[in-house]
PDB file of C-alpha atoms and ligand atoms in Angstrom:
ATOM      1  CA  UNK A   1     155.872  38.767 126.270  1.00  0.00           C
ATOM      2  CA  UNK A   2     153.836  40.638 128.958  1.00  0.00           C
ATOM      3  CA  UNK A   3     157.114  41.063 131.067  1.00  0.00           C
ATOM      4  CA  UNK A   4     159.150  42.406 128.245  1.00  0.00           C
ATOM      5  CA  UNK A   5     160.741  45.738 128.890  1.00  0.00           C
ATOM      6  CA  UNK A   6     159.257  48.566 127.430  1.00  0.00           C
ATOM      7  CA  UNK A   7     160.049  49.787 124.102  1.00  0.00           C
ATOM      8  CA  UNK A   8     157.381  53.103 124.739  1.00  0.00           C
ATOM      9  CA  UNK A   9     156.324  54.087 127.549  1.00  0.00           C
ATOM     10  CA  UNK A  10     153.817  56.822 128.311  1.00  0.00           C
ATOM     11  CA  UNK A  11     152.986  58.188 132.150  1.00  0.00           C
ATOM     12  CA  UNK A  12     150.199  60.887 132.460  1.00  0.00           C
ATOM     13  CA  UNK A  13     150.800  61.944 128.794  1.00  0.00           C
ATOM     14  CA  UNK A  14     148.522  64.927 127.695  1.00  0.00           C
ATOM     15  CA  UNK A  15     149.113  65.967 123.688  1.00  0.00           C
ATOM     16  CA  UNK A  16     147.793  69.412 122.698  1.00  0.00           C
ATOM     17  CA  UNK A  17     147.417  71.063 118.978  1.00  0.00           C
ATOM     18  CA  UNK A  18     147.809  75.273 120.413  1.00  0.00           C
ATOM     19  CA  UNK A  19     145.016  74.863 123.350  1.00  0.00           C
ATOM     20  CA  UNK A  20     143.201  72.153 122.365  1.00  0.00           C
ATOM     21  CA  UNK A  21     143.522  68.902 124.976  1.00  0.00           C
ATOM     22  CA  UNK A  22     143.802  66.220 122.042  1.00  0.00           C
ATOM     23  CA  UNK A  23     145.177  63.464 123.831  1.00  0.00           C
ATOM     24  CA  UNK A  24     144.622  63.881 127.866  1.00  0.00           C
ATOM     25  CA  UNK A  25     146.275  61.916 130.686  1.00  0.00           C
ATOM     26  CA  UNK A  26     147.525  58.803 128.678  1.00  0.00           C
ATOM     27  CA  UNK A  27     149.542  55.843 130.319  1.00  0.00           C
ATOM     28  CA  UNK A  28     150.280  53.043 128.289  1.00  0.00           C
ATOM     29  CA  UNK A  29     153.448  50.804 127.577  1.00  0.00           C
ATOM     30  CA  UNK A  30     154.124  48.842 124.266  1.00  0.00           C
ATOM     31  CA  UNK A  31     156.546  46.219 125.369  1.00  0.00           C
ATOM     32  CA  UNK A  32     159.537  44.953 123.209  1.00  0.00           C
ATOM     33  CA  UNK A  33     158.659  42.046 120.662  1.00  0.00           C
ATOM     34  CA  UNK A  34     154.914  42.656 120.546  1.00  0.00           C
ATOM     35  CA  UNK A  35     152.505  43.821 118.237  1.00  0.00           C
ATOM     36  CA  UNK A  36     150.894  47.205 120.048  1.00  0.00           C
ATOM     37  CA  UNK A  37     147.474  47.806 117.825  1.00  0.00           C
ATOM     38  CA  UNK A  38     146.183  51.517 118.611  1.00  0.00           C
ATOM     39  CA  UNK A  39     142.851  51.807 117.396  1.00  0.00           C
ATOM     40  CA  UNK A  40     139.987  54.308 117.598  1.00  0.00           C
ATOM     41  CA  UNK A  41     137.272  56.524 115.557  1.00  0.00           C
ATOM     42  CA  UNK A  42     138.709  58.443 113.037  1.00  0.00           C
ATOM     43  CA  UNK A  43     139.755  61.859 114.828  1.00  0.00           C
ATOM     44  CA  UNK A  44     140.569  60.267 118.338  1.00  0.00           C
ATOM     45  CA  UNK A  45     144.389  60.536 118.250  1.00  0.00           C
ATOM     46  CA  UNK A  46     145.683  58.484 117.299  1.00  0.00           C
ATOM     47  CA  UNK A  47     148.481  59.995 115.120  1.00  0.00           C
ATOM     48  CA  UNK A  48     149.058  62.632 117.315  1.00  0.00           C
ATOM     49  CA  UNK A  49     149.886  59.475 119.524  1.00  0.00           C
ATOM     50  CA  UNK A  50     152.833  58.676 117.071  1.00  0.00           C
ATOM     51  CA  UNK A  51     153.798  62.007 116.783  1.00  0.00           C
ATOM     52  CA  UNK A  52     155.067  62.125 120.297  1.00  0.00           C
ATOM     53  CA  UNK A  53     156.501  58.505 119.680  1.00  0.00           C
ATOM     54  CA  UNK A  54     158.756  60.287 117.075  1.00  0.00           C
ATOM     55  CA  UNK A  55     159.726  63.318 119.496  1.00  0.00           C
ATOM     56  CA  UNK A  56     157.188  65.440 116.704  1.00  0.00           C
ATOM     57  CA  UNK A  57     155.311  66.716 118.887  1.00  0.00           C
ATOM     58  CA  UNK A  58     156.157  67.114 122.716  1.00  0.00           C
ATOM     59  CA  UNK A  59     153.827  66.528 125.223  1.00  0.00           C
ATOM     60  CA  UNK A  60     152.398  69.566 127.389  1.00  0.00           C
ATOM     61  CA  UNK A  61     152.540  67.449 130.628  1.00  0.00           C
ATOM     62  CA  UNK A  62     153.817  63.757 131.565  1.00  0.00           C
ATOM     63  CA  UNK A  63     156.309  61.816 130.755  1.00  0.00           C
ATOM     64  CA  UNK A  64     157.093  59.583 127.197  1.00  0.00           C
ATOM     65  CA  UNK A  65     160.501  57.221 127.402  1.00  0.00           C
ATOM     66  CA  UNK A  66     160.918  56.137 123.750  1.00  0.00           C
ATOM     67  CA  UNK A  67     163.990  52.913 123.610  1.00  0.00           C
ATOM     68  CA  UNK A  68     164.733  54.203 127.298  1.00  0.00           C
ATOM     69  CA  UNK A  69     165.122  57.637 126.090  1.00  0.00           C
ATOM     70  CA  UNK A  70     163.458  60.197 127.868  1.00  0.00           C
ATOM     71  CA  UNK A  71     161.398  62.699 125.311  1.00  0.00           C
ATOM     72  CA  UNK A  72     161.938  65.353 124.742  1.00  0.00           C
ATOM     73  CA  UNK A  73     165.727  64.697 123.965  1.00  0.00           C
ATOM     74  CA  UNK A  74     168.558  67.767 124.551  1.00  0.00           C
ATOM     75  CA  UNK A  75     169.029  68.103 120.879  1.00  0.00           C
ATOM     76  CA  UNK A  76     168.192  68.000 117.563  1.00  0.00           C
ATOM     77  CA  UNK A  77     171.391  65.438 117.023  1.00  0.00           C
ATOM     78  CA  UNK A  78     170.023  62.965 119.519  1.00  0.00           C
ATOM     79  CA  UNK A  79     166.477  63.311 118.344  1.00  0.00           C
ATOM     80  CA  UNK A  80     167.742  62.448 114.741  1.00  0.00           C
ATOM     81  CA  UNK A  81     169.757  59.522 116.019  1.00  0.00           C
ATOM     82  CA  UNK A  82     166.616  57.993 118.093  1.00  0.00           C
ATOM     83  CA  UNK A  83     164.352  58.933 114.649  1.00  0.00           C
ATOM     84  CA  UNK A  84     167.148  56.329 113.094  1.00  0.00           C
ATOM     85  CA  UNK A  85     165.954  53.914 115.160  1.00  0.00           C
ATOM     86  CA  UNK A  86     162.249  53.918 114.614  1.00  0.00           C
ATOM     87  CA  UNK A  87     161.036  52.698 110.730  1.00  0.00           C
ATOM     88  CA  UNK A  88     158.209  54.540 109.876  1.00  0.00           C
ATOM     89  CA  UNK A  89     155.570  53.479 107.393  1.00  0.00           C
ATOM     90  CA  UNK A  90     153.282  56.176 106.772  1.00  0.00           C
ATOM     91  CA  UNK A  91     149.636  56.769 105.346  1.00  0.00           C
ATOM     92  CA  UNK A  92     151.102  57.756 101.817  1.00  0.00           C
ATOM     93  CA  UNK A  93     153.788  55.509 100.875  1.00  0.00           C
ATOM     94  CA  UNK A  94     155.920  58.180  99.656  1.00  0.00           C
ATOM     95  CA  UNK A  95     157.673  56.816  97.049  1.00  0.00           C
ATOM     96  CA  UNK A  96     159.767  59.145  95.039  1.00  0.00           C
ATOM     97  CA  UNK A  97     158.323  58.457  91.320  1.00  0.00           C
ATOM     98  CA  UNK A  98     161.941  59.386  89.287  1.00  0.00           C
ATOM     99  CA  UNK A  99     163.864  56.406  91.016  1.00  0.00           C
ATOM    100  CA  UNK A 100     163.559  52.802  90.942  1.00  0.00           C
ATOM    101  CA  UNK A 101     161.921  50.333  93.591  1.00  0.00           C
ATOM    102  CA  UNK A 102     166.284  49.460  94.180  1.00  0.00           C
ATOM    103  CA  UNK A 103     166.711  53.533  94.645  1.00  0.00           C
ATOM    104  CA  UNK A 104     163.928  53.965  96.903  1.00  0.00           C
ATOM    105  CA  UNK A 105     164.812  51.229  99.191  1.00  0.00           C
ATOM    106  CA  UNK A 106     168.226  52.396  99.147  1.00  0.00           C
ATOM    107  CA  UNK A 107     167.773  56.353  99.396  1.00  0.00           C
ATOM    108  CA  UNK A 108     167.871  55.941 103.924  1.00  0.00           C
ATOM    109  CA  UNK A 109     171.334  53.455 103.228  1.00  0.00           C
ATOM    110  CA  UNK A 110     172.965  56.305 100.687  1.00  0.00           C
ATOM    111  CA  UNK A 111     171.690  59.265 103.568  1.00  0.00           C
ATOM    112  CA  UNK A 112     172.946  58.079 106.571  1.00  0.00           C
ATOM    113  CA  UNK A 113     175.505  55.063 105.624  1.00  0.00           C
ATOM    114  CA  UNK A 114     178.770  55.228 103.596  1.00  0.00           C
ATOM    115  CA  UNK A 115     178.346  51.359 102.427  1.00  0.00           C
ATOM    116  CA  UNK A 116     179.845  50.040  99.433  1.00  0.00           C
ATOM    117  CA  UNK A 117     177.895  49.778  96.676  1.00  0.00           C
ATOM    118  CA  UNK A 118     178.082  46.139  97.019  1.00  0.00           C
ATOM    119  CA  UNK A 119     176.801  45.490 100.654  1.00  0.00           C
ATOM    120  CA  UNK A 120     174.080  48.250  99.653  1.00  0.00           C
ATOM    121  CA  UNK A 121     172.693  46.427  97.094  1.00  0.00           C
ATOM    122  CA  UNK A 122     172.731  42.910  99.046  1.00  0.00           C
ATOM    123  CA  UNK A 123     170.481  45.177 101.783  1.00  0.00           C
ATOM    124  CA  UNK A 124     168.573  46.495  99.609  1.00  0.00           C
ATOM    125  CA  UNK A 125     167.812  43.009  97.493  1.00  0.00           C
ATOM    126  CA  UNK A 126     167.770  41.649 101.474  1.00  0.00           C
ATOM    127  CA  UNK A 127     164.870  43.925 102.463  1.00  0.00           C
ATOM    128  CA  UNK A 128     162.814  43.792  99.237  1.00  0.00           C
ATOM    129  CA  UNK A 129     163.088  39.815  99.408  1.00  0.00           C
ATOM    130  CA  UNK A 130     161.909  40.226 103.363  1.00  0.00           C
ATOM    131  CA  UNK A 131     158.282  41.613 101.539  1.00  0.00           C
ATOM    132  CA  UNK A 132     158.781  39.190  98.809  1.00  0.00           C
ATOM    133  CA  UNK A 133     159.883  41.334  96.365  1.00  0.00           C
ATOM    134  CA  UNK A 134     163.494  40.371  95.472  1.00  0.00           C
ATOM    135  CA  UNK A 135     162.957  40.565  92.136  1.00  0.00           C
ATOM    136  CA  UNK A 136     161.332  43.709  91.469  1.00  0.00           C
ATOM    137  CA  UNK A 137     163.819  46.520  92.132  1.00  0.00           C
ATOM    138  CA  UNK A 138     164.118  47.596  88.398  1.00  0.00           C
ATOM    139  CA  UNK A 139     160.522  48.218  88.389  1.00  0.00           C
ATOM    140  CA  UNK A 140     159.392  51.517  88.740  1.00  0.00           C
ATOM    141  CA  UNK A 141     156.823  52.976  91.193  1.00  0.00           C
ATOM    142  CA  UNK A 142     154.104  53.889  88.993  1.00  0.00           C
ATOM    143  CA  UNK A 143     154.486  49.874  87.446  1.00  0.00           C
ATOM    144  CA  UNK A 144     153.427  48.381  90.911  1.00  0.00           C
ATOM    145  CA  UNK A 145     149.599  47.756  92.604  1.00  0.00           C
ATOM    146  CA  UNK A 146     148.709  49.590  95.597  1.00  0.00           C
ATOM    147  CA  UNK A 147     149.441  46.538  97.687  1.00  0.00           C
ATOM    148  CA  UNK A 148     152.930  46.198  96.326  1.00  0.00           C
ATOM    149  CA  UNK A 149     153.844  49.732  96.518  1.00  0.00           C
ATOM    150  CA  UNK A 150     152.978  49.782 100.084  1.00  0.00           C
ATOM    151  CA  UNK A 151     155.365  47.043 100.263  1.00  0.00           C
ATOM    152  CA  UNK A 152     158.331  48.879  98.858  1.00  0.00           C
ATOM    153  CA  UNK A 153     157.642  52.058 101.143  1.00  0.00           C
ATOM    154  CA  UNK A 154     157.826  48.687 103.968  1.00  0.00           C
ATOM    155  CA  UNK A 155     161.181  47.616 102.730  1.00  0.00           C
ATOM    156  CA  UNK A 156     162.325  51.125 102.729  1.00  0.00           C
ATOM    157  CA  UNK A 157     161.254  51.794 106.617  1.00  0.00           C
ATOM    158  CA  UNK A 158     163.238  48.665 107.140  1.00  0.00           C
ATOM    159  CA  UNK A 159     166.409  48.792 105.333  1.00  0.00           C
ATOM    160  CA  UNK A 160     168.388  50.491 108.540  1.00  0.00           C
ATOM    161  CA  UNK A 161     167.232  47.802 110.871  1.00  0.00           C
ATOM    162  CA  UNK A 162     165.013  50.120 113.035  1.00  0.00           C
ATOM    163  CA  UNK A 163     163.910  47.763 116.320  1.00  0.00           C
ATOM    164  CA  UNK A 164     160.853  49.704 116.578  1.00  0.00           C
ATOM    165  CA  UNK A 165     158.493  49.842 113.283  1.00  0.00           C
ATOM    166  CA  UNK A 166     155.160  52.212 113.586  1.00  0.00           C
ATOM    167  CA  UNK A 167     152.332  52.050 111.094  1.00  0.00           C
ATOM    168  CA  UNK A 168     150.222  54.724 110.067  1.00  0.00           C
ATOM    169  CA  UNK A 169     147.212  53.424 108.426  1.00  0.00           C
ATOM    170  CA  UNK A 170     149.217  50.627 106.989  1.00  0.00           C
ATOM    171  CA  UNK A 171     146.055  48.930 104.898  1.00  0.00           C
ATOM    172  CA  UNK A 172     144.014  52.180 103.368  1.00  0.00           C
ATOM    173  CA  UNK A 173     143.203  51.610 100.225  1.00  0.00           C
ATOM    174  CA  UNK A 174     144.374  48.046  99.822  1.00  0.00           C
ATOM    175  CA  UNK A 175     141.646  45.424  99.213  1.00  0.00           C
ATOM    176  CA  UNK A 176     141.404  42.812 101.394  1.00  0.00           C
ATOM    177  CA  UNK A 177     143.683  39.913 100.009  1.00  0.00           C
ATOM    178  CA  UNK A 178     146.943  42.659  99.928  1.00  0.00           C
ATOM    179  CA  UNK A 179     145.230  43.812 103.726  1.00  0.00           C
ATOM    180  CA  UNK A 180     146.361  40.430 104.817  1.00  0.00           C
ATOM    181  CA  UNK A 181     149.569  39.924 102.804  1.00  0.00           C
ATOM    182  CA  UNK A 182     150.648  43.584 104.815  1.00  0.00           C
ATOM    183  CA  UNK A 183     149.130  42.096 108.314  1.00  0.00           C
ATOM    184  CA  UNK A 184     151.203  38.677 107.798  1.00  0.00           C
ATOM    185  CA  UNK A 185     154.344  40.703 106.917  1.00  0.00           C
ATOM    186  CA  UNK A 186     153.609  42.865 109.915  1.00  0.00           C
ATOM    187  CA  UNK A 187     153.496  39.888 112.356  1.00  0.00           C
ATOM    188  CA  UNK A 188     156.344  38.226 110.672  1.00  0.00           C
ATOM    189  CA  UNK A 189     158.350  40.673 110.314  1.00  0.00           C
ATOM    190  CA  UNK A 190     158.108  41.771 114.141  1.00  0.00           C
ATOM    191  CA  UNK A 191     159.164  38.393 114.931  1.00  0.00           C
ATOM    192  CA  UNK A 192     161.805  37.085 112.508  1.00  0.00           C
ATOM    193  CA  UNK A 193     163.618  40.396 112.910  1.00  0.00           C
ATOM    194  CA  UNK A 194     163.378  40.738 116.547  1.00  0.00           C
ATOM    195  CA  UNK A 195     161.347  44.020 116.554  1.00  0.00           C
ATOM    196  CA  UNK A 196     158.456  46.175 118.455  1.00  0.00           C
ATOM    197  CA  UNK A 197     155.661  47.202 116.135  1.00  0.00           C
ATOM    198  CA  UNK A 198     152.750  49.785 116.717  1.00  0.00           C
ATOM    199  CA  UNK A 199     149.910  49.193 114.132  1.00  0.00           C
ATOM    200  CA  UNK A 200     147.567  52.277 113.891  1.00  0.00           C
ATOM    201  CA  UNK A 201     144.225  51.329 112.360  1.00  0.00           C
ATOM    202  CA  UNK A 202     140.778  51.395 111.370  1.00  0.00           C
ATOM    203  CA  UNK A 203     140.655  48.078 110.229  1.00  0.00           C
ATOM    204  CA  UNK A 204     140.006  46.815 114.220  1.00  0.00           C
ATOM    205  CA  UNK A 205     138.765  42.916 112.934  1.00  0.00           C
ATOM    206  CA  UNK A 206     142.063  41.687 110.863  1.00  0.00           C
ATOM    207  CA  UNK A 207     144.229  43.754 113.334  1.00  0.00           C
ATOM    208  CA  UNK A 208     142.885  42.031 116.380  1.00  0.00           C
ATOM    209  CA  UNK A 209     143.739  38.345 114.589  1.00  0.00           C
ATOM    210  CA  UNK A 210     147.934  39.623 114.902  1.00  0.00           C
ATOM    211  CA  UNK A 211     148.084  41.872 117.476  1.00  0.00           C
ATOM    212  CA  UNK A 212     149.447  40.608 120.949  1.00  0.00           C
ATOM    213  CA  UNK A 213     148.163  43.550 122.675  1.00  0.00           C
ATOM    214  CA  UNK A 214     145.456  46.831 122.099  1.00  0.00           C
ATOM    215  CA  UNK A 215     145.176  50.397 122.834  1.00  0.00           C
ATOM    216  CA  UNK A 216     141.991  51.865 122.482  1.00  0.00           C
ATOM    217  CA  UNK A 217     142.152  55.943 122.239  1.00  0.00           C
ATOM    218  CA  UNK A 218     138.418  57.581 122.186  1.00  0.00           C
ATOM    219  CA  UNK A 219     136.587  60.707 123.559  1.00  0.00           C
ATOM    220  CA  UNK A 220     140.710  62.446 123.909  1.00  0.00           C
ATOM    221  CA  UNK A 221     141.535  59.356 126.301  1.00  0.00           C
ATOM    222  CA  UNK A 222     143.113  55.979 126.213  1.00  0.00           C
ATOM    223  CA  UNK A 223     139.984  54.034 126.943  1.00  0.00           C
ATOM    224  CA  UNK A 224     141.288  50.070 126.580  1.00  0.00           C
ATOM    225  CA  UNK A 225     144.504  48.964 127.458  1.00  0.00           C
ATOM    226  CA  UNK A 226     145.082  45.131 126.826  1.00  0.00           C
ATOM    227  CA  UNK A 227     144.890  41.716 124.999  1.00  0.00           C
ATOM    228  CA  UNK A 228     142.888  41.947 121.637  1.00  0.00           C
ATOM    229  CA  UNK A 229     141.074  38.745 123.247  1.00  0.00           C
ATOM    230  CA  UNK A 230     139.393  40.990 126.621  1.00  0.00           C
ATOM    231  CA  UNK A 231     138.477  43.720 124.130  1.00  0.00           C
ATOM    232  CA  UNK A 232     136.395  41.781 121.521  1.00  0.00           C
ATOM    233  CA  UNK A 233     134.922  39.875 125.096  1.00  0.00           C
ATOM    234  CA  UNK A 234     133.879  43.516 126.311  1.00  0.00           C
ATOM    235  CA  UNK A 235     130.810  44.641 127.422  1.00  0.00           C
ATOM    236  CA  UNK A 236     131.568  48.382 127.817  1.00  0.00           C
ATOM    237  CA  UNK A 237     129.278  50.136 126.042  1.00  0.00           C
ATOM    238  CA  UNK A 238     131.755  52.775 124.071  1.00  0.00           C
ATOM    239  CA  UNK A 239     133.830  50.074 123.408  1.00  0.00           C
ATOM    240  CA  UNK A 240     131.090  48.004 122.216  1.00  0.00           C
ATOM    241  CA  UNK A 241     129.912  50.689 120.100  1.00  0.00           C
ATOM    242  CA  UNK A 242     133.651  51.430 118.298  1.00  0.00           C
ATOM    243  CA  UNK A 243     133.441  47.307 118.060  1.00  0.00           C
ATOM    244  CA  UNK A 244     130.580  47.163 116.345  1.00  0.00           C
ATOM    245  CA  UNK A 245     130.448  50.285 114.170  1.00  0.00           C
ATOM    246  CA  UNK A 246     127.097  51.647 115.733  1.00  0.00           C
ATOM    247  CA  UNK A 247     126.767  55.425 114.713  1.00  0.00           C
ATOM    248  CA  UNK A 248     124.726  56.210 118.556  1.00  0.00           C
ATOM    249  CA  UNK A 249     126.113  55.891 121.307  1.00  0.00           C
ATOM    250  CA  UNK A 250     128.848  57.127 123.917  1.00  0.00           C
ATOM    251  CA  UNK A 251     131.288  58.111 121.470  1.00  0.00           C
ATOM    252  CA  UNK A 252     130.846  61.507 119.903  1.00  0.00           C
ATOM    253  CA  UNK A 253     131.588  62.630 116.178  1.00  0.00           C
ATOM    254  CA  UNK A 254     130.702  66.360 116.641  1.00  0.00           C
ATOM    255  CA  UNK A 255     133.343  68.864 116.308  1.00  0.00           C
ATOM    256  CA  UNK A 256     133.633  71.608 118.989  1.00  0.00           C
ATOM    257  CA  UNK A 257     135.697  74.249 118.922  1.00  0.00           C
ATOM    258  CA  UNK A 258     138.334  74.131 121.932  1.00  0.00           C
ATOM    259  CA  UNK A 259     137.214  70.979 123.132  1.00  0.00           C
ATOM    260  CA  UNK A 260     136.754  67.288 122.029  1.00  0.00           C
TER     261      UNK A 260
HETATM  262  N1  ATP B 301     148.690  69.870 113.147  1.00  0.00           N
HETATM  263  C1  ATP B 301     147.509  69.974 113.742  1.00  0.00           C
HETATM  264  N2  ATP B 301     147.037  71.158 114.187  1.00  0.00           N
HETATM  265  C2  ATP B 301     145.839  71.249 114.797  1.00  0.00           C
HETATM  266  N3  ATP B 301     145.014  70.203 115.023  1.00  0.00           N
HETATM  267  C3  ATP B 301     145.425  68.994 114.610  1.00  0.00           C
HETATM  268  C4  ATP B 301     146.691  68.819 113.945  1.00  0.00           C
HETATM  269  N4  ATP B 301     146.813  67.505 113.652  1.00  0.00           N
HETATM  270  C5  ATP B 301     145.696  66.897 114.102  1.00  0.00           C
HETATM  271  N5  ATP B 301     144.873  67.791 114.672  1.00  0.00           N
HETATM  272  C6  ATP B 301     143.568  67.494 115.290  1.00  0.00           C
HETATM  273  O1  ATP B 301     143.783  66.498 116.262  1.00  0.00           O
HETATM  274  C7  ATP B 301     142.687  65.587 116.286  1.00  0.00           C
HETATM  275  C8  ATP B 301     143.235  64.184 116.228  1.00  0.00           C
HETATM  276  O2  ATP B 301     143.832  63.969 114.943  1.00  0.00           O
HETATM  277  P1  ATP B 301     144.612  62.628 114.593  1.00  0.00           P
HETATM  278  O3  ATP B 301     145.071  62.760 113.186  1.00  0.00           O
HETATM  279  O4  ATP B 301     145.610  62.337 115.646  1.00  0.00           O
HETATM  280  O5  ATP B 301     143.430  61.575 114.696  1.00  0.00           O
HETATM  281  P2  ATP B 301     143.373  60.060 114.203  1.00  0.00           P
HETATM  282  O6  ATP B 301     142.744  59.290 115.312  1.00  0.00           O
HETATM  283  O7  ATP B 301     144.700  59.614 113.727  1.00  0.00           O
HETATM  284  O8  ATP B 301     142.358  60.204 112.998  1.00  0.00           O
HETATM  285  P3  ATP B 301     142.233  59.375 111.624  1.00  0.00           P
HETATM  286  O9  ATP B 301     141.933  57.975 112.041  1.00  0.00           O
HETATM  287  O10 ATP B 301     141.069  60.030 110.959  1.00  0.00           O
HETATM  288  O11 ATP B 301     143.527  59.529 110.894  1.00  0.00           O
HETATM  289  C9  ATP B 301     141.780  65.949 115.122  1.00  0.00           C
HETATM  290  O12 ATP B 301     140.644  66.600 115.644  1.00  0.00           O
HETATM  291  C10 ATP B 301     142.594  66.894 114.287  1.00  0.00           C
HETATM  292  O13 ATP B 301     141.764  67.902 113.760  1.00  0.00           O
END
């Protein structure tokens, strides 16, 4: 796995919001089959981190090389056809609440495919029954749990066979028995489907158990960069403290105007 091409690659990247540094000097690669983890305190970075995956938001110096593409791309066209390629499962599962669990897994098919209704519906059916769901596309959105809807808005960010899934906050608000039905899909999915994943979290214990390797973004930095195994074996005190939820330590929660 470790000698994998990479699927991302960052070199140097700094990320600002106007002036403000949020993300400074980051170098990291997320190689292609594994399951990248990005973790941090709550206002680190870490989606600003996946907006410059998705060419959302360029970076102000450095370099980011996104399925060998170089970012930012010439043009809107060849942004849109690299966006194609990445499935994106965001905080909010997004579900549009006048269509069916079929209809919302097929919407990204009916946008940018002009499949027959038939092979359409055997993706569709195909993708729901990949989350173990193959039976509930009549249902509609406001009829499923939390954990189930956030399975649907998975299916969806599948259906066009992106090799490179990103998760925003995949398990908020799930409890903890749908937390692991998402992390098992997560790891299975990666790997019976051949694809790269990059899990943003704050739930660092469960992600550890299926992630092959960790990124650790605190204090506007990339501050770990490795196997889940070397960070929970750390002794560094700021990543010791983020381990072990203390509220005192190196990592600060203050807001400051024009700086982190
Ligand atoms: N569009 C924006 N304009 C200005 N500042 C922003 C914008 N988006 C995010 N920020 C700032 O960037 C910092 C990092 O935010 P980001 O959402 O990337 O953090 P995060 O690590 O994902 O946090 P959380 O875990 O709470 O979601 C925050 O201080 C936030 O206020």
């Amino acid at each position: 796995m470790t000698n994998a091409p990479a699927a991302i690659a960052f070199d140097r990247v700094d990320l600002r919001r106007g002036s403000r540094l949020i993300v400074g000097g980051a170098s990291f690669e997320v190689r292609q089959g594994a399951v990248t983890a990005v973790l941090g305190p709550s206002g680190a970075g870490k989606s600003t981190l996946l907006y410059a995956i998705t060419g959302e938001l360029d970076p102000s110096a450095g370099r980011i090389e996104v399925l060998g593409k170089p970012l930012p791309l010439a043009s809107q066209r060849e942004l849109f056809a690299l966006r194609r390629r990445m499935g994106v499962l965001l905080q909010g599962n997004g579900l549009l609440t006048d269509l069916s669990v079929f209809e919302n897994v097929a919407l990204p098919l009916r946008m940018h495919t002009d499949l027959p209704e038939e092979v359409l519906a055997e993706l569709v059916v195909m993708k729901l029954s990949a989350v173990g769901l193959g039976e509930a596309g009549h249902l509609m959105p406001q009829q499923l749990s939390g954990g189930m809807a956030r399975r649907v808005a998975l299916a969806r960010a599948l259906v066009l066979d992106p090799p490179v899934m990103l998760y925003d906050e995949p398990l908020t608000g799930l409890d903890p028995i749908a937390c692991g039905v998402i992390l098992e899909l997560v790891r299975n999915l990666n790997d019976n489907l051949g694809m790269t994943s990059v899990v943003i979290t704050h739930h660092v214990r469960e992600t550890l158990d299926i992630a092959d390797h960790v990124i650790v973004v605190a204090n506007a930095k990339v501050v770990f960069d490795g196997s889940p195994e070397d960070l929970t074996d750390t002794s560094d005190p700021l990543l010791r403290q983020f381990l072990d939820g203390q509220p005192d330590g190196p990592i600060g929660f203050d807001y400051r105007k024009g700086q982190r």
